Amino acid sequence: MNRQISLLTMLLAANLTANLPAGAANKAPQSIQEVPFTQVHLTDGFWAPRIEVNRTVSIPSAFRECEKNGRFDNFALAAKNNGCYQTDIKEHQGDFSFDDTDPYKVIEGASYALAAKYDAKLDHYLDSVINLIALAQEPDGYLTTCVTNKCYRLSGWWGRSKWEKINSHELYNSGHLIESAVAHYRATGKRSFLNVAIKNADLVCKTFGPGEGQIHRPGGHPIIEMALCKLYKVTGNKTYLEGAKYFVDETGRCTDGHAPSMYSQDHMPILTQDEIVGHAVRAGYLYSGVADVAALTGDRAYQQALERIWQNMSSKKLFVTGGIGSRAQGEGFGPNYELNSHTAYCETCAAIANVYWNYRMFLATGESKYIDVCERALYNNVLSGVSLSGDRFFYDNPLESDGEHERQRWFGCACCPGNVTRFVASVPGYMYARQGSDIYVNLYAQGKATIGKVELEQQTEYPWDGKVRIKVSKGGGKFAIKLRLPGWLKTSPVGNDLYTYADKAKPYSVSVNGQSFYPENRDYITLSRSWKKGDVIELDFPMEVRRIVANDNAEDLRGKVALERGPVVYCLEAADQPDRYVFNKYILNTVPVSARFESALLGGVMVLEGQAKQVEQSGEVSDVKFRAIPYCTWNNRGAQPMEVWIAATPLATRLAPLTTLASQAQTFANRGPIQNDAPETAPVDSWAGGTNDQWEPKRSSDTSKPYHYWWLKRGTQEAISYKWQEPQEVSNVQVYWLDFDHYDGDFRVPESWALYYQTDDDQWREVEDHEAYTVRKDCYNSVSFRTVKTKGLKIVAKLQQGQSGGVLEWKVNGKD
Ligand SMILES: [Zn+2]
């Protein structure tokens, strides 16, 4: 295994030199290389148990879900359609053209797990599924099962023939196939899966490119760029690097006449982009691929573009948990400073993509701010994506909840669970890096690492304690050890004014063999000397509770504070508060907050405690104790209210909601279309929510709290209803319409609407003697009508031509 990796490293180094301009080879500084996860063995109390749960629970459970949900059956059916497999399976299963990527991701995770700890049963299982995948591949190398299986039910994705639609995800499937196959090859040395990937990559590079007879189009959903770079590193075949570079260059050009798309960052060429927009996972994967191409070709222009885009992301669109993507609509970015806690999307995959991208930015520059973002995402948003038990997953990771969020075992669109399995297994690979014989220590965790001929041993309780002891346990020589000074010890977490610490960090100290050292470098503490076996570095990073405040432009975070200790962001969860509620509390800046390790809680966590003020329903303020837990461990004790950003003043608090007619109702919406001539018959058969939670909208574009919207519906009739167990006397409704701009379709107040009530014989009839159904923006539209006694109310709205719409809040009133 070690021999393989060093061969690969040499191969890569040879290729890098080959790509440098003539004469530059001697002058250019050596590139920074990753230290593979297989060289880093963690024995800490934080990551090691999580990696073990990933190996023993998450990976097997994800494979079971793949089996249960027909993911492997789809390969079997494709193999049958290729004429090389016998099976009774007749129907292609699943709802997405990218369902093939679920098994690919879990195989990747399983490969990493195998490399870290050999397991014969798992090795054989992988052999069997890889064999099936190989049989599903068409003779020319093509591999997307829904297309091979001619599943026209999914034609909306892929069309009627291969490579017909840019959003078909065929190249996304190829990308994950390659990533997975490279991991399997590196872990086992077997070429079985790698050969499948090579055959597919050859077809991709033949089909797409600038030449005549080739398709001129970018990847659609990126990852093919990163994947082809990885395949190039393993095989040394330059065609793959050229292919990756082609997909990067083609982005935003629209050569084949397809419409530009902000959604997939295909709105302008990469070199002219300076703001991060669109689908967050696509953005993270695309810019990771661009960084790979930049590194392998030495092209500075790409790197400069990436630095501009990164500046925008990190200073205006990064959540304090390291997450990205503020909106559910289009699963992506909103405007600058849209950092709403409750409706934050922060997809687990997007946080992983953010680590990929930032790690590559570090490799390109050696700057610690990129690792600051990695560390923030790792300890917070990424880990929130999986339960402590390892078998439940979050898709979106909001920073605030009314208790409506709960992890699930699997999803129809199952991108996140598979991604977690492959990512958590690879975490040790982000700890160290090397540049020539110099060593970067980027992340701190107890364990051993073999870096060239040197072995380093870390002893630490990180992330619960900032004392780190690093011993040179093998080897030695003249080189530098660069110790990252974490962002959480500075004046701002990622070196800009998006977030700043409201308090001052205490000074840290460093010593070598007991002698204190006062470093000048603010990002890395560089210890350059002749190292010998037994040398000991001691870092003492004071791990105090720190208060973070956000830039005033982030409206939702005004008057609030986030608590952090080391790299861990904290939250208040209802279960830990005396009144089982969180939003009615505020924490004064002057109040001390203490930390205490609770070994019996949530697998053993450091909790924060102190005195909060609580606003009672009467308006009086009382003193209460509060307890905060690490954000990454929320929702492991049932669904309940939670907040990361805590009020620092009474104005930013919110009282517990009252019992109202609306709050007692269950909310439903229509799933299917509504007949134009009979809107009262609109079926309301689908669960909905967000309109009766009593968060008061500030304006029609206020999407900071839950609301109901009709995504991708334009100009149609849409319905939403309240249903009660018992009949209620009602005579007035107040409706606050949604109205905001989105790159993927705007939301406007409706053209018109009407209100219906449910009759005793379960028919719907329009209310009588009603006032005008108004569609005013930025206020409630109040409509009184003749009192009815009913078990249901239903709004049917006709959306404006070409526009979508929604409801922020809907109140119901009885006779006063
Ligand atoms: Zn996902």
Short mmCIF file of C-alpha atoms in Angstrom, two decimals, residues 209-628:
data_model
loop_
_atom_site.label_atom_id
_atom_site.label_comp_id
_atom_site.label_asym_id
_atom_site.label_seq_id
_atom_site.Cartn_x
_atom_site.Cartn_y
_atom_site.Cartn_z
CA GLY A 209 -14.22 18.47 -26.54
CA PRO A 210 -13.42 21.37 -28.84
CA GLY A 211 -12.93 19.23 -31.95
CA GLU A 212 -15.20 18.77 -34.93
CA GLY A 213 -17.77 16.06 -34.36
CA GLN A 214 -17.47 16.41 -30.59
CA ILE A 215 -20.16 17.82 -28.31
CA HIS A 216 -19.25 21.34 -27.11
CA ARG A 217 -20.78 21.57 -23.67
CA PRO A 218 -19.68 21.83 -19.99
CA GLY A 219 -20.37 19.10 -17.45
CA GLY A 220 -23.88 20.19 -16.38
CA HIS A 221 -23.55 19.08 -12.77
CA PRO A 222 -19.81 19.38 -12.09
CA ILE A 223 -17.57 16.70 -10.59
CA ILE A 224 -16.28 15.31 -13.90
CA GLU A 225 -13.54 18.00 -13.75
CA MET A 226 -12.18 16.87 -10.35
CA ALA A 227 -12.65 13.23 -11.29
CA LEU A 228 -10.72 13.42 -14.56
CA CYS A 229 -7.87 15.19 -12.74
CA LYS A 230 -7.79 12.35 -10.23
CA LEU A 231 -7.75 9.78 -13.02
CA TYR A 232 -4.91 11.67 -14.68
CA LYS A 233 -2.92 11.56 -11.43
CA VAL A 234 -3.40 7.80 -11.19
CA THR A 235 -2.83 6.88 -14.83
CA GLY A 236 -0.58 9.67 -16.07
CA ASN A 237 -2.76 9.81 -19.19
CA LYS A 238 -2.83 13.46 -20.25
CA THR A 239 -6.08 13.02 -22.19
CA TYR A 240 -7.93 13.12 -18.88
CA LEU A 241 -6.30 16.37 -17.78
CA GLU A 242 -7.13 17.87 -21.18
CA GLY A 243 -10.71 16.66 -20.76
CA ALA A 244 -10.97 18.27 -17.33
CA LYS A 245 -9.52 21.50 -18.65
CA TYR A 246 -11.98 21.40 -21.55
CA PHE A 247 -15.01 21.16 -19.24
CA VAL A 248 -13.65 24.06 -17.16
CA ASP A 249 -12.97 26.23 -20.21
CA GLU A 250 -16.32 25.44 -21.83
CA THR A 251 -18.24 26.60 -18.74
CA GLY A 252 -20.16 29.80 -19.48
CA ARG A 253 -19.39 29.81 -23.20
CA CYS A 254 -22.64 28.23 -24.40
CA THR A 255 -20.89 27.14 -27.62
CA ASP A 256 -23.64 24.68 -28.57
CA GLY A 257 -26.31 27.35 -28.17
CA HIS A 258 -27.75 26.22 -24.82
CA ALA A 259 -29.07 28.96 -22.54
CA PRO A 260 -26.64 30.43 -19.98
CA SER A 261 -27.43 29.24 -16.46
CA MET A 262 -26.53 30.81 -13.12
CA TYR A 263 -27.94 27.68 -11.50
CA SER A 264 -24.96 25.63 -12.73
CA GLN A 265 -22.40 28.52 -12.78
CA ASP A 266 -22.66 28.31 -16.59
CA HIS A 267 -23.67 31.99 -16.92
CA MET A 268 -20.23 33.38 -17.80
CA PRO A 269 -16.73 31.99 -18.34
CA ILE A 270 -14.91 31.05 -15.14
CA LEU A 271 -12.16 33.60 -15.74
CA THR A 272 -14.68 36.46 -15.61
CA GLN A 273 -16.69 35.23 -12.62
CA ASP A 274 -16.35 37.06 -9.31
CA GLU A 275 -19.48 36.23 -7.33
CA ILE A 276 -20.54 32.80 -6.15
CA VAL A 277 -24.07 32.03 -7.39
CA GLY A 278 -26.39 29.16 -8.16
CA HIS A 279 -26.56 25.60 -6.85
CA ALA A 280 -24.11 25.35 -3.95
CA VAL A 281 -22.90 21.78 -4.47
CA ARG A 282 -22.30 22.43 -8.16
CA ALA A 283 -20.33 25.56 -7.26
CA GLY A 284 -18.15 23.75 -4.72
CA TYR A 285 -17.44 20.85 -7.08
CA LEU A 286 -16.84 23.10 -10.09
CA TYR A 287 -14.35 25.36 -8.30
CA SER A 288 -12.61 22.29 -6.83
CA GLY A 289 -12.20 21.05 -10.39
CA VAL A 290 -10.94 24.45 -11.54
CA ALA A 291 -8.40 24.43 -8.67
CA ASP A 292 -7.21 20.97 -9.74
CA VAL A 293 -6.80 22.08 -13.34
CA ALA A 294 -5.03 25.26 -12.18
CA ALA A 295 -2.63 23.22 -10.04
CA LEU A 296 -1.88 20.64 -12.72
CA THR A 297 -1.43 23.13 -15.56
CA GLY A 298 0.17 25.93 -13.49
CA ASP A 299 -2.35 28.39 -14.95
CA ARG A 300 -2.39 31.47 -12.65
CA ALA A 301 -5.46 33.01 -14.32
CA TYR A 302 -7.73 30.26 -13.00
CA GLN A 303 -6.27 30.67 -9.53
CA GLN A 304 -6.89 34.43 -9.61
CA ALA A 305 -10.51 33.89 -10.63
CA LEU A 306 -10.93 31.38 -7.82
CA GLU A 307 -9.48 33.81 -5.28
CA ARG A 308 -12.03 36.47 -6.36
CA ILE A 309 -14.93 34.04 -6.09
CA TRP A 310 -13.61 32.78 -2.76
CA GLN A 311 -13.41 36.34 -1.39
CA ASN A 312 -17.08 36.80 -2.21
CA MET A 313 -18.05 33.44 -0.69
CA SER A 314 -16.06 33.82 2.53
CA SER A 315 -16.88 37.47 3.20
CA LYS A 316 -20.56 37.56 2.20
CA LYS A 317 -22.09 34.10 1.84
CA LEU A 318 -20.47 31.77 4.37
CA PHE A 319 -22.52 30.55 7.32
CA VAL A 320 -20.77 30.50 10.70
CA THR A 321 -21.05 26.69 10.65
CA GLY A 322 -18.95 26.56 7.46
CA GLY A 323 -22.06 25.86 5.39
CA ILE A 324 -22.94 27.43 2.06
CA GLY A 325 -26.21 27.89 0.16
CA SER A 326 -28.88 30.02 1.80
CA ARG A 327 -31.91 28.94 -0.20
CA ALA A 328 -33.99 25.84 -0.73
CA GLN A 329 -35.04 27.23 -4.12
CA GLY A 330 -32.40 25.92 -6.49
CA GLU A 331 -30.48 24.53 -3.46
CA GLY A 332 -28.14 27.45 -3.65
CA PHE A 333 -26.87 30.93 -3.04
CA GLY A 334 -28.95 34.04 -2.53
CA PRO A 335 -27.70 37.63 -2.62
CA ASN A 336 -24.76 38.85 -0.53
CA TYR A 337 -25.33 38.70 3.23
CA GLU A 338 -28.41 36.50 2.94
CA LEU A 339 -27.53 34.41 5.98
CA ASN A 340 -30.93 33.58 7.41
CA SER A 341 -30.63 30.98 10.16
CA HIS A 342 -34.03 29.32 10.02
CA THR A 343 -34.34 28.85 6.27
CA ALA A 344 -30.62 28.28 5.68
CA TYR A 345 -30.25 25.38 3.26
CA CYS A 346 -26.60 24.49 4.00
CA GLU A 347 -26.83 21.10 2.31
CA THR A 348 -24.51 18.47 3.80
CA CYS A 349 -23.04 17.87 0.33
CA ALA A 350 -22.37 21.61 -0.05
CA ALA A 351 -20.36 21.69 3.20
CA ILE A 352 -18.35 18.72 1.93
CA ALA A 353 -17.87 20.51 -1.40
CA ASN A 354 -16.71 23.57 0.55
CA VAL A 355 -14.02 21.46 2.24
CA TYR A 356 -12.91 20.04 -1.13
CA TRP A 357 -12.61 23.50 -2.63
CA ASN A 358 -10.92 25.16 0.33
CA TYR A 359 -8.44 22.33 0.74
CA ARG A 360 -7.42 22.73 -2.90
CA MET A 361 -7.09 26.49 -2.40
CA PHE A 362 -4.70 25.75 0.48
CA LEU A 363 -2.68 23.32 -1.65
CA ALA A 364 -2.34 26.02 -4.30
CA THR A 365 -1.30 28.83 -1.94
CA GLY A 366 -0.23 27.47 1.45
CA GLU A 367 -2.53 30.00 3.11
CA SER A 368 -4.13 29.03 6.41
CA LYS A 369 -7.39 30.94 5.89
CA TYR A 370 -8.56 28.16 3.59
CA ILE A 371 -7.96 25.56 6.30
CA ASP A 372 -9.89 27.83 8.68
CA VAL A 373 -12.91 27.39 6.42
CA CYS A 374 -12.27 23.63 6.13
CA GLU A 375 -12.05 23.26 9.90
CA ARG A 376 -15.22 25.31 10.45
CA ALA A 377 -17.16 23.20 7.92
CA LEU A 378 -15.72 19.92 9.23
CA TYR A 379 -16.54 20.34 12.92
CA ASN A 380 -19.91 21.91 12.37
CA ASN A 381 -21.93 21.66 9.13
CA VAL A 382 -20.45 18.37 7.85
CA LEU A 383 -20.88 16.53 11.15
CA SER A 384 -24.38 17.90 11.67
CA GLY A 385 -25.20 15.93 8.51
CA VAL A 386 -25.06 12.60 10.34
CA SER A 387 -26.53 11.40 13.64
CA LEU A 388 -24.29 10.16 16.43
CA SER A 389 -25.76 6.71 15.75
CA GLY A 390 -24.44 6.94 12.18
CA ASP A 391 -27.62 5.87 10.40
CA ARG A 392 -29.63 9.10 10.11
CA PHE A 393 -28.81 12.04 7.91
CA PHE A 394 -29.68 15.68 7.36
CA TYR A 395 -30.00 16.98 3.82
CA ASP A 396 -30.26 20.64 4.84
CA ASN A 397 -28.61 21.91 8.03
CA PRO A 398 -30.37 25.06 9.22
CA LEU A 399 -28.95 27.13 12.08
CA GLU A 400 -32.36 27.46 13.73
CA SER A 401 -35.41 25.23 14.02
CA ASP A 402 -38.91 25.31 15.48
CA GLY A 403 -38.60 21.53 15.81
CA GLU A 404 -39.68 20.78 12.24
CA HIS A 405 -36.31 19.32 11.27
CA GLU A 406 -35.38 15.69 11.83
CA ARG A 407 -32.68 13.47 10.32
CA GLN A 408 -33.83 10.62 8.07
CA ARG A 409 -32.44 7.22 7.19
CA TRP A 410 -32.47 7.88 3.46
CA PHE A 411 -33.92 10.25 0.88
CA GLY A 412 -35.54 9.84 -2.54
CA CYS A 413 -32.72 12.14 -3.65
CA ALA A 414 -30.03 10.44 -1.57
CA CYS A 415 -26.94 12.49 -2.39
CA CYS A 416 -26.08 13.39 1.21
CA PRO A 417 -25.90 10.01 3.04
CA GLY A 418 -23.52 8.53 0.46
CA ASN A 419 -21.41 11.66 0.49
CA VAL A 420 -21.11 11.51 4.29
CA THR A 421 -19.92 7.90 4.15
CA ARG A 422 -17.15 8.71 1.69
CA PHE A 423 -16.15 11.95 3.36
CA VAL A 424 -15.94 10.93 7.03
CA ALA A 425 -13.73 7.99 6.07
CA SER A 426 -11.29 10.39 4.40
CA VAL A 427 -11.05 13.01 7.17
CA PRO A 428 -7.50 12.02 8.32
CA GLY A 429 -6.33 13.07 4.84
CA TYR A 430 -6.96 16.74 5.70
CA MET A 431 -4.71 16.85 8.76
CA TYR A 432 -1.24 17.22 7.23
CA ALA A 433 0.42 18.34 4.01
CA ARG A 434 4.00 18.45 2.78
CA GLN A 435 6.07 20.72 0.60
CA GLY A 436 9.36 19.08 -0.23
CA SER A 437 10.56 17.94 3.17
CA ASP A 438 8.60 20.64 5.04
CA ILE A 439 5.51 19.53 6.93
CA TYR A 440 2.25 21.41 7.43
CA VAL A 441 0.23 20.49 10.50
CA ASN A 442 -3.17 21.84 9.52
CA LEU A 443 -5.57 20.16 11.90
CA TYR A 444 -5.03 18.90 15.40
CA ALA A 445 -6.14 15.46 16.55
CA GLN A 446 -4.46 12.76 18.56
CA GLY A 447 -2.74 10.11 16.48
CA LYS A 448 0.28 9.27 14.36
CA ALA A 449 1.24 10.35 10.87
CA THR A 450 3.93 9.06 8.55
CA ILE A 451 5.18 11.83 6.30
CA GLY A 452 8.02 10.67 4.12
CA LYS A 453 10.65 9.31 6.50
CA VAL A 454 9.33 11.23 9.46
CA GLU A 455 6.71 10.11 11.91
CA LEU A 456 4.86 12.66 14.01
CA GLU A 457 2.82 11.79 17.05
CA GLN A 458 0.15 14.17 18.33
CA GLN A 459 -1.17 14.03 21.87
CA THR A 460 -4.15 16.26 22.47
CA GLU A 461 -7.76 16.44 23.62
CA TYR A 462 -8.61 18.67 20.65
CA PRO A 463 -11.28 19.92 19.90
CA TRP A 464 -12.08 20.10 23.61
CA ASP A 465 -8.67 21.36 24.71
CA GLY A 466 -6.10 23.56 22.95
CA LYS A 467 -2.99 21.91 24.36
CA VAL A 468 -1.21 19.92 21.66
CA ARG A 469 2.00 17.93 22.12
CA ILE A 470 3.73 16.88 18.91
CA LYS A 471 6.62 14.46 19.08
CA VAL A 472 8.99 13.51 16.30
CA SER A 473 8.70 9.78 16.93
CA LYS A 474 10.70 8.56 13.93
CA GLY A 475 13.19 10.07 11.50
CA GLY A 476 14.63 13.56 11.52
CA GLY A 477 16.68 16.01 9.48
CA LYS A 478 16.61 19.63 8.49
CA PHE A 479 13.13 20.78 7.57
CA ALA A 480 10.35 23.07 8.75
CA ILE A 481 7.27 22.09 10.69
CA LYS A 482 4.50 24.60 10.00
CA LEU A 483 1.85 24.65 12.69
CA ARG A 484 -1.39 26.29 11.74
CA LEU A 485 -2.54 29.05 14.05
CA PRO A 486 -6.31 28.44 14.00
CA GLY A 487 -8.71 31.20 12.92
CA TRP A 488 -10.54 30.84 16.22
CA LEU A 489 -7.53 32.41 17.99
CA LYS A 490 -7.63 35.56 15.88
CA THR A 491 -9.81 38.66 15.67
CA SER A 492 -12.10 37.15 13.03
CA PRO A 493 -12.80 33.52 12.17
CA VAL A 494 -11.88 33.65 8.48
CA GLY A 495 -9.91 36.86 8.19
CA ASN A 496 -12.61 39.26 7.01
CA ASP A 497 -15.43 41.37 8.41
CA LEU A 498 -18.31 38.92 7.86
CA TYR A 499 -17.84 37.59 11.39
CA THR A 500 -15.74 39.06 14.15
CA TYR A 501 -15.00 38.02 17.69
CA ALA A 502 -16.53 40.39 20.24
CA ASP A 503 -13.82 39.47 22.72
CA LYS A 504 -10.05 39.27 22.73
CA ALA A 505 -8.21 35.98 22.43
CA LYS A 506 -5.71 35.18 25.16
CA PRO A 507 -2.09 34.83 24.06
CA TYR A 508 -0.89 31.40 23.04
CA SER A 509 2.47 29.84 23.64
CA VAL A 510 4.75 27.43 21.80
CA SER A 511 7.77 25.56 23.01
CA VAL A 512 10.30 23.19 21.51
CA ASN A 513 11.88 20.69 23.92
CA GLY A 514 10.70 22.89 26.79
CA GLN A 515 12.09 26.15 25.41
CA SER A 516 9.50 28.79 24.63
CA PHE A 517 9.42 30.20 21.16
CA TYR A 518 7.78 33.41 20.04
CA PRO A 519 6.64 33.04 16.47
CA GLU A 520 6.29 35.98 14.10
CA ASN A 521 4.19 34.36 11.45
CA ARG A 522 0.51 34.99 12.08
CA ASP A 523 -0.86 32.12 10.00
CA TYR A 524 1.64 29.32 10.46
CA ILE A 525 4.11 29.00 13.31
CA THR A 526 7.11 27.92 11.27
CA LEU A 527 9.69 25.93 13.21
CA SER A 528 12.66 25.46 10.93
CA ARG A 529 15.54 23.47 12.38
CA SER A 530 17.35 20.20 12.42
CA TRP A 531 14.83 17.79 13.90
CA LYS A 532 15.75 14.58 15.61
CA LYS A 533 13.81 11.68 17.02
CA GLY A 534 12.33 12.53 20.41
CA ASP A 535 12.00 16.28 19.80
CA VAL A 536 8.79 17.65 21.30
CA ILE A 537 6.74 20.68 20.32
CA GLU A 538 4.16 21.91 22.78
CA LEU A 539 1.37 24.22 21.69
CA ASP A 540 -0.87 25.89 24.19
CA PHE A 541 -3.79 27.46 22.38
CA PRO A 542 -6.08 28.97 25.03
CA MET A 543 -9.48 27.49 24.23
CA GLU A 544 -11.80 30.11 25.68
CA VAL A 545 -15.50 30.53 24.93
CA ARG A 546 -15.64 33.18 22.22
CA ARG A 547 -18.56 35.33 21.14
CA ILE A 548 -19.05 35.92 17.43
CA VAL A 549 -21.01 38.82 16.01
CA ALA A 550 -21.98 39.13 12.36
CA ASN A 551 -21.60 41.97 9.89
CA ASP A 552 -24.52 44.36 10.26
CA ASN A 553 -25.52 43.73 6.64
CA ALA A 554 -26.66 40.24 7.66
CA GLU A 555 -30.11 41.37 8.76
CA ASP A 556 -31.22 38.13 10.37
CA LEU A 557 -28.19 38.09 12.67
CA ARG A 558 -28.54 41.63 14.04
CA GLY A 559 -28.61 41.84 17.82
CA LYS A 560 -27.46 38.24 18.09
CA VAL A 561 -24.38 36.37 19.19
CA ALA A 562 -22.97 32.93 18.39
CA LEU A 563 -20.92 31.01 20.95
CA GLU A 564 -17.82 29.14 19.90
CA ARG A 565 -15.10 27.26 21.71
CA GLY A 566 -12.13 26.18 19.64
CA PRO A 567 -13.43 25.09 16.24
CA VAL A 568 -16.81 24.03 17.67
CA VAL A 569 -19.87 26.25 17.15
CA TYR A 570 -22.53 25.89 19.83
CA CYS A 571 -26.32 26.00 19.84
CA LEU A 572 -29.14 26.15 22.36
CA GLU A 573 -31.41 23.13 22.09
CA ALA A 574 -34.75 23.10 23.92
CA ALA A 575 -34.02 19.89 25.90
CA ASP A 576 -31.23 21.66 27.81
CA GLN A 577 -33.27 24.70 28.88
CA PRO A 578 -35.47 24.75 32.01
CA ASP A 579 -38.61 25.80 30.03
CA ARG A 580 -37.83 23.63 26.94
CA TYR A 581 -37.77 26.69 24.68
CA VAL A 582 -34.92 28.73 23.20
CA PHE A 583 -36.06 31.86 21.33
CA ASN A 584 -37.28 33.73 24.44
CA LYS A 585 -33.76 34.00 25.91
CA TYR A 586 -30.99 36.50 25.51
CA ILE A 587 -27.42 36.38 26.72
CA LEU A 588 -25.79 39.63 27.75
CA ASN A 589 -22.25 40.24 26.49
CA THR A 590 -21.05 40.77 30.05
CA VAL A 591 -22.22 37.41 31.36
CA PRO A 592 -19.46 34.82 31.84
CA VAL A 593 -19.91 31.52 30.02
CA SER A 594 -18.13 28.46 31.35
CA ALA A 595 -17.27 25.12 29.74
CA ARG A 596 -17.65 21.70 31.32
CA PHE A 597 -17.12 18.22 29.89
CA GLU A 598 -20.22 16.02 30.14
CA SER A 599 -19.11 12.47 29.46
CA ALA A 600 -22.64 11.03 29.61
CA LEU A 601 -24.18 13.52 27.20
CA LEU A 602 -24.25 13.01 23.41
CA GLY A 603 -21.31 10.63 23.41
CA GLY A 604 -19.25 12.99 25.58
CA VAL A 605 -19.22 16.68 24.76
CA MET A 606 -18.05 19.95 26.22
CA VAL A 607 -21.13 21.97 27.17
CA LEU A 608 -21.30 25.71 27.76
CA GLU A 609 -23.23 27.12 30.68
CA GLY A 610 -24.18 30.49 32.07
CA GLN A 611 -26.95 32.83 33.03
CA ALA A 612 -29.44 34.03 30.42
CA LYS A 613 -32.32 36.47 30.62
CA GLN A 614 -35.72 35.06 29.73
CA VAL A 615 -38.63 37.15 28.44
CA GLU A 616 -41.85 35.70 29.89
CA GLN A 617 -45.27 35.82 28.16
CA SER A 618 -46.19 38.64 30.59
CA GLY A 619 -43.29 40.71 29.30
CA GLU A 620 -41.35 40.34 32.54
CA VAL A 621 -37.72 39.34 32.41
CA SER A 622 -36.28 36.62 34.64
CA ASP A 623 -32.85 35.04 35.13
CA VAL A 624 -32.44 31.45 33.98
CA LYS A 625 -29.56 29.07 33.52
CA PHE A 626 -28.78 28.08 29.95
CA ARG A 627 -26.81 25.21 28.54
CA ALA A 628 -25.39 25.11 25.00
#
